[in-house]
CSV table of C-alpha atoms in Angstrom, one decimal:
chain,number,residue,atom,x,y,z
A,691,ALA,CA,5.2,2.9,-19.4
A,692,TRP,CA,6.8,0.2,-18.5
A,693,GLU,CA,9.8,2.2,-17.6
A,694,THR,CA,7.8,3.9,-14.8
A,695,ASN,CA,4.5,2.8,-14.0
A,696,ARG,CA,3.2,-0.7,-13.6
A,697,ARG,CA,0.8,-2.1,-11.5
A,698,PHE,CA,0.0,-6.0,-10.5
A,699,THR,CA,-3.0,-6.8,-8.4
A,700,PHE,CA,-4.4,-9.9,-7.2
A,701,ARG,CA,-7.4,-9.5,-5.0
A,702,TYR,CA,-10.0,-12.1,-3.4
A,703,GLU,CA,-13.0,-11.6,-1.2
A,704,ASP,CA,-15.4,-13.8,0.2
A,705,PRO,CA,-17.9,-12.8,2.9
A,706,ARG,CA,-19.2,-16.1,3.5
A,707,PHE,CA,-15.7,-18.1,3.5
A,708,LEU,CA,-16.6,-20.4,6.1
A,709,TRP,CA,-20.2,-21.2,6.4
A,710,ASP,CA,-22.0,-17.9,7.0
A,711,TRP,CA,-19.9,-16.4,9.8
A,712,PHE,CA,-16.3,-16.4,8.5
A,713,TYR,CA,-15.2,-13.3,6.4
A,714,PHE,CA,-12.0,-13.3,4.5
A,715,LYS,CA,-10.2,-10.9,2.2
A,716,CYS,CA,-6.9,-10.7,1.0
A,717,ASP,CA,-4.9,-8.1,-1.3
A,718,LEU,CA,-1.6,-8.3,-3.1
A,719,THR,CA,-0.5,-5.1,-5.0
A,720,ILE,CA,3.1,-4.5,-6.7
A,721,GLN,CA,2.7,-1.0,-8.1
A,722,ARG,CA,5.2,1.4,-9.6
A,723,ASP,CA,3.7,5.3,-10.5
A,724,GLY,CA,5.7,8.1,-11.4
A,725,SER,CA,2.7,10.5,-11.7
A,726,TYR,CA,2.4,11.5,-7.8
A,727,ARG,CA,3.0,15.0,-6.6
A,728,PHE,CA,4.4,16.4,-3.0
A,729,TYR,CA,3.5,19.6,-2.0
A,730,GLY,CA,4.6,19.6,1.8
A,731,VAL,CA,2.8,18.6,5.1
A,732,GLY,CA,0.1,20.5,6.7
A,733,PRO,CA,-3.3,21.9,5.5
A,734,ARG,CA,-1.8,25.1,3.9
A,735,SER,CA,1.2,23.5,2.2
A,736,PRO,CA,1.3,25.7,-1.1
A,737,PHE,CA,0.4,24.5,-4.7
A,738,GLU,CA,3.8,26.5,-6.0
A,739,LYS,CA,6.0,23.7,-4.1
A,740,GLN,CA,5.0,20.9,-5.8
A,741,SER,CA,7.7,18.3,-6.8
A,742,ASN,CA,7.1,15.2,-8.6
A,743,TYR,CA,8.4,11.6,-7.2
A,744,THR,CA,7.9,8.2,-8.2
A,745,LEU,CA,6.4,5.8,-5.5
A,746,LYS,CA,7.4,2.1,-5.3
A,747,ASN,CA,4.6,0.1,-3.4
A,748,SER,CA,4.1,-3.3,-2.6
A,749,HIS,CA,1.5,-4.7,-0.1
A,750,LEU,CA,-0.3,-7.5,1.3
A,751,LEU,CA,-3.5,-7.3,3.1
A,752,LEU,CA,-5.3,-10.0,4.9
A,753,TYR,CA,-8.7,-9.6,6.7
A,754,THR,CA,-10.3,-12.1,8.8
A,755,GLY,CA,-13.6,-11.8,10.2
A,756,ILE,CA,-16.3,-13.2,12.3
A,757,ASN,CA,-19.8,-12.0,11.0
A,758,LEU,CA,-22.2,-11.1,14.0
A,759,TRP,CA,-25.7,-11.4,13.4
A,760,GLU,CA,-26.9,-10.0,9.9
A,761,THR,CA,-25.4,-6.8,10.4
A,762,PHE,CA,-22.1,-6.5,12.3
A,763,ARG,CA,-18.8,-7.8,11.5
A,764,LEU,CA,-15.5,-7.7,13.8
A,765,THR,CA,-12.5,-8.1,11.3
A,766,LEU,CA,-8.5,-8.4,12.1
A,767,PHE,CA,-6.5,-6.6,9.5
A,768,ASN,CA,-2.9,-7.4,8.9
A,769,ARG,CA,-1.1,-4.9,6.4
A,770,LEU,CA,2.7,-5.6,5.3
A,771,ARG,CA,3.8,-3.0,3.3
A,772,SER,CA,7.5,-2.2,1.5
A,773,VAL,CA,8.0,1.2,0.2
A,774,ASP,CA,10.5,3.4,-1.5
A,775,VAL,CA,10.1,7.2,-3.1
A,776,LEU,CA,12.6,8.2,-6.0
A,777,ASN,CA,12.8,11.0,-8.0
A,778,GLY,CA,9.8,11.1,-10.6
A,779,PRO,CA,10.2,11.1,-14.6
A,780,ILE,CA,8.5,14.6,-14.9
A,781,ARG,CA,11.4,17.0,-16.0
A,782,SER,CA,9.2,20.1,-15.9
A,783,LEU,CA,8.6,19.6,-12.1
A,784,PRO,CA,11.4,19.8,-9.1
A,785,LYS,CA,12.7,16.6,-7.9
A,786,ILE,CA,11.4,15.4,-4.5
A,787,THR,CA,14.9,15.2,-3.3
A,788,ASP,CA,15.3,18.9,-4.0
A,789,PHE,CA,12.3,19.6,-1.7
A,790,THR,CA,13.4,21.5,1.6
A,791,PRO,CA,13.2,20.1,4.3
A,792,ARG,CA,13.4,16.5,2.6
A,793,PRO,CA,10.3,14.2,3.9
A,794,LEU,CA,10.7,11.4,5.5
A,795,GLY,CA,10.9,8.4,3.6
A,796,VAL,CA,12.5,9.6,0.5
A,797,GLU,CA,15.4,7.3,-0.7
A,798,ASP,CA,14.9,5.7,2.5
A,799,PRO,CA,13.1,2.3,1.9
A,800,GLN,CA,10.7,1.5,4.5
A,801,ASN,CA,8.7,-1.7,5.7
A,802,VAL,CA,5.8,-1.4,7.5
A,803,LEU,CA,4.1,-4.1,9.4
A,804,ALA,CA,0.7,-3.4,11.2
A,805,GLN,CA,-2.4,-4.7,12.7
A,806,ARG,CA,-5.7,-3.3,12.9
A,807,VAL,CA,-9.1,-4.2,14.6
A,808,SER,CA,-12.4,-3.0,13.3
A,809,LEU,CA,-15.9,-3.2,14.2
A,810,SER,CA,-18.5,-2.4,11.6
A,811,TYR,CA,-22.3,-2.3,11.1
A,812,ASP,CA,-23.5,-2.7,7.6
A,813,SER,CA,-27.0,-2.7,6.5
A,814,ARG,CA,-26.6,-1.6,2.7
A,815,ASN,CA,-28.6,-3.6,0.3
A,816,LEU,CA,-25.5,-3.9,-1.7
A,817,VAL,CA,-22.1,-3.8,-1.1
A,818,MET,CA,-20.7,-2.4,-4.6
A,819,ALA,CA,-23.6,-0.4,-5.7
A,820,PRO,CA,-25.7,0.5,-2.7
A,821,SER,CA,-29.0,2.4,-3.0
A,822,GLN,CA,-29.9,2.5,0.7
A,823,GLY,CA,-28.8,1.2,4.4
A,824,HIS,CA,-25.9,2.6,6.3
A,825,PHE,CA,-22.4,1.7,7.1
A,826,ILE,CA,-20.7,2.6,10.3
A,827,GLN,CA,-17.0,1.3,11.4
A,828,LEU,CA,-14.8,2.2,14.2
A,829,PHE,CA,-11.1,0.9,14.0
A,830,THR,CA,-7.6,0.9,15.9
A,831,GLU,CA,-4.4,0.1,14.1
A,832,LYS,CA,-1.0,-0.1,15.5
A,833,ALA,CA,2.3,-0.5,13.3
A,834,GLY,CA,5.6,-1.8,14.5
A,835,HIS,CA,4.3,-3.8,17.6
A,836,SER,CA,5.6,-7.1,15.7
A,837,GLY,CA,8.0,-5.7,13.5
A,838,GLY,CA,8.6,-3.0,10.3
A,839,ASP,CA,10.2,0.0,10.5
A,840,VAL,CA,7.6,2.4,10.9
A,841,SER,CA,5.8,2.7,14.5
A,842,ASN,CA,2.7,4.2,15.2
A,843,ASN,CA,-1.1,4.1,16.3
A,844,ARG,CA,-3.9,4.9,14.0
A,845,SER,CA,-7.7,5.2,14.6
A,846,GLY,CA,-10.6,6.4,12.8
A,847,PHE,CA,-14.7,6.6,12.5
A,848,GLU,CA,-16.3,6.3,9.5
A,849,PHE,CA,-20.3,6.9,8.4
A,850,ARG,CA,-22.0,6.1,5.4
A,851,GLY,CA,-25.7,6.4,4.8
A,852,PHE,CA,-27.8,6.2,1.5
A,853,TYR,CA,-31.3,7.5,1.4
A,854,PRO,CA,-33.5,6.4,-1.6
A,855,TYR,CA,-36.7,8.4,-2.7
A,856,ASN,CA,-39.1,8.3,-5.4
A,857,ARG,CA,-38.6,4.5,-5.9
A,858,GLY,CA,-35.3,4.7,-6.3
A,859,THR,CA,-34.8,7.4,-9.0
A,860,TYR,CA,-32.8,9.5,-6.4
A,861,VAL,CA,-30.2,8.4,-3.7
A,862,THR,CA,-28.7,10.7,-1.3
A,863,GLY,CA,-25.4,9.6,-0.3
A,864,ILE,CA,-23.6,11.2,2.8
A,865,ARG,CA,-20.0,10.1,4.1
A,866,PHE,CA,-18.3,11.4,7.1
A,867,LEU,CA,-14.7,10.5,7.9
A,868,VAL,CA,-12.1,11.1,10.7
A,869,GLU,CA,-8.8,9.4,11.2
A,870,GLY,CA,-5.7,10.3,12.9
A,871,GLU,CA,-2.3,8.8,14.0
A,872,ASP,CA,0.3,9.7,16.7
A,873,GLY,CA,3.6,8.8,15.2
A,874,SER,CA,6.3,11.2,15.6
A,875,ARG,CA,8.8,9.5,12.6
A,876,THR,CA,6.1,8.3,10.3
A,877,PRO,CA,6.8,8.6,6.3
A,878,PHE,CA,4.8,11.3,4.4
A,879,TYR,CA,2.9,8.5,2.6
A,880,GLU,CA,1.8,6.7,5.8
A,881,GLN,CA,0.1,9.6,7.2
A,882,SER,CA,-3.5,10.6,6.8
A,883,LEU,CA,-4.1,11.9,3.3
A,884,LEU,CA,-6.7,13.5,1.2
A,885,GLY,CA,-7.3,14.4,-2.6
A,886,GLY,CA,-8.1,11.7,-5.3
A,887,LYS,CA,-10.8,9.9,-6.6
A,888,ASP,CA,-12.1,9.0,-2.9
A,889,SER,CA,-12.0,12.3,-0.8
A,890,LEU,CA,-11.7,15.9,-2.0
A,891,ARG,CA,-12.4,15.1,-6.0
A,892,GLY,CA,-11.5,18.7,-7.2
A,893,PHE,CA,-7.6,17.8,-6.0
A,894,GLY,CA,-5.0,15.4,-7.3
A,895,ASP,CA,-4.0,12.2,-5.3
A,896,SER,CA,-2.6,13.0,-1.9
A,897,ARG,CA,-3.0,17.0,-2.2
A,898,PHE,CA,-3.2,17.2,1.6
A,899,MET,CA,-1.2,15.3,4.3
A,900,ASP,CA,-0.6,15.5,8.0
A,901,ARG,CA,-1.4,13.1,11.2
A,902,ASN,CA,-5.1,13.9,11.0
A,903,LYS,CA,-7.8,14.4,8.9
A,904,MET,CA,-11.6,15.2,8.5
A,905,THR,CA,-13.8,14.9,5.5
A,906,TYR,CA,-17.5,15.1,4.5
A,907,SER,CA,-19.2,14.0,1.3
A,908,LEU,CA,-22.8,14.6,-0.3
A,909,GLU,CA,-23.8,13.7,-3.5
A,910,GLU,CA,-27.2,13.4,-5.2
A,911,ARG,CA,-27.3,10.1,-7.5
A,912,ILE,CA,-30.1,10.7,-10.1
A,913,ARG,CA,-30.8,7.8,-12.4
A,914,LEU,CA,-31.5,8.9,-15.8
A,915,TYR,CA,-32.2,5.6,-17.9
A,916,THR,CA,-32.2,2.3,-17.9
A,917,LEU,CA,-31.0,-0.1,-20.7
A,918,LYS,CA,-32.1,-3.6,-20.9
A,919,ALA,CA,-29.4,-5.6,-22.7
A,920,PHE,CA,-28.4,-9.4,-22.6
A,921,ASN,CA,-30.7,-9.9,-19.8
A,922,VAL,CA,-29.0,-7.2,-17.4
A,923,ASN,CA,-30.0,-3.7,-16.4
A,924,VAL,CA,-27.5,-1.2,-17.1
A,925,GLU,CA,-28.3,2.1,-15.2
A,926,PHE,CA,-27.1,5.9,-15.9
A,927,GLU,CA,-26.9,8.2,-13.4
A,928,LEU,CA,-25.9,12.0,-13.2
A,929,THR,CA,-24.4,12.8,-9.7
A,930,PRO,CA,-24.0,16.4,-8.3
A,931,PHE,CA,-21.7,16.2,-5.5
A,932,TYR,CA,-20.0,18.5,-2.6
A,933,GLU,CA,-17.2,17.7,-0.4
A,934,ALA,CA,-15.3,19.6,2.4
A,935,GLY,CA,-12.2,18.3,4.2
A,936,MET,CA,-9.3,19.4,6.0
A,937,VAL,CA,-6.0,17.6,7.6
A,938,PHE,CA,-4.4,18.9,11.0
A,939,HIS,CA,-1.7,18.2,12.9
A,940,ASP,CA,-3.6,18.4,16.4
A,941,LEU,CA,-7.2,19.6,17.0
A,942,ASP,CA,-6.1,22.7,18.3
A,943,ASP,CA,-4.4,24.0,15.4
A,944,THR,CA,-7.3,23.7,13.1
A,945,ARG,CA,-8.8,27.0,11.7
A,946,GLY,CA,-11.9,27.5,9.6
A,947,SER,CA,-9.6,28.5,6.6
A,948,ASP,CA,-7.9,25.3,6.9
A,949,LEU,CA,-11.2,23.3,5.3
A,950,HIS,CA,-11.1,23.0,1.5
A,951,HIS,CA,-14.4,22.5,-0.5
A,952,VAL,CA,-14.8,20.8,-4.1
A,953,ALA,CA,-18.1,20.7,-5.9
A,954,GLY,CA,-18.7,18.8,-9.2
A,955,LEU,CA,-20.5,16.5,-11.3
A,956,GLY,CA,-20.2,12.8,-11.9
A,957,PHE,CA,-21.6,10.5,-14.6
A,958,ARG,CA,-21.8,6.8,-14.0
A,959,THR,CA,-22.9,3.4,-15.4
A,960,ILE,CA,-23.9,0.6,-13.1
A,961,VAL,CA,-24.6,-3.1,-13.8
A,962,LYS,CA,-25.8,-4.3,-10.3
A,963,PRO,CA,-24.5,-6.0,-8.3
A,964,ASN,CA,-20.6,-5.6,-8.9
A,965,VAL,CA,-20.0,-3.0,-11.7
A,966,VAL,CA,-19.6,0.8,-11.5
A,967,GLY,CA,-18.2,2.8,-13.8
A,968,VAL,CA,-17.4,6.6,-12.6
A,969,ILE,CA,-16.3,9.8,-14.6
A,970,ASP,CA,-16.2,12.5,-11.7
A,971,LEU,CA,-15.5,16.1,-12.4
A,972,GLY,CA,-14.7,18.4,-9.4
A,973,PHE,CA,-13.9,22.0,-8.8
A,974,SER,CA,-11.8,23.7,-6.2
A,975,GLU,CA,-9.7,26.8,-5.5
A,976,GLU,CA,-7.1,25.1,-7.2
A,977,GLY,CA,-8.8,24.3,-10.3
A,978,THR,CA,-10.3,21.0,-12.1
A,979,ALA,CA,-9.7,17.4,-11.7
A,980,LEU,CA,-11.2,14.6,-13.5
A,981,PHE,CA,-11.2,10.9,-12.3
A,982,VAL,CA,-12.2,7.9,-14.4
A,983,GLY,CA,-12.1,4.5,-13.0
A,984,ILE,CA,-14.6,1.8,-11.3
A,985,ASP,CA,-16.5,1.8,-8.1
A,986,TYR,CA,-18.1,4.3,-6.1
A,987,PRO,CA,-16.1,6.5,-4.3
A,988,PHE,CA,-18.0,5.9,-0.9
């Protein structure tokens, strides 16, 4: 694995970094992963055209924010990213350098320097394992204004809602996200991506990509059993879910057939307030996908 895949991450977050009003978060990641697939750009990129590539990605993320009242936050986000795309190690698939036309960013290292401003409203009872409340965010981002090889503008809107009933035995979770960018020379890995453990869980990572995306998620988190051990409560959940989403180049290009649907079932283990273990199995028109990891998908 060291020859192809490796990852180092340092992350620190404090919502009350100075007194009660200053928020700070940093994330340093150095990654090399040879499991990625490229299918082409657009909502109808064919599964049969997939190629394999290795993503070399290093990024530094810095968030500084001001907490306004109890539920609002104004955040400035700085992102420095260095990326290169090489041929992958999976010999049974074509090389990405043989893909026609060759995607922007392949064997062409790019540095991205971007700044984002966001305004968010957060009334969730817990950040990592919420069971009630709402999260709403508006953001706008500009890359290339202060350096870097990529120049574009990105903006988006996200809504999450959590609605408990029967004393929290059932929690309905809803998410809606729309996002887009306007660059003309944006590498494919910097475009709007759909597919993976956080969106369209019946498809692999970054299955669909284009300038814009829209996705909707609905899941019912059903608490099956609570185990008390070592002075903590361990909760076990069964979660049926449904998701739909699409990518598109321009709004007037969208079609109903571009919308992809996923249905699935998840099993979660939760130690509140900060630990969530996840197994999600999704079904789509291209088959099944299984995701194992930590943290809720939204």
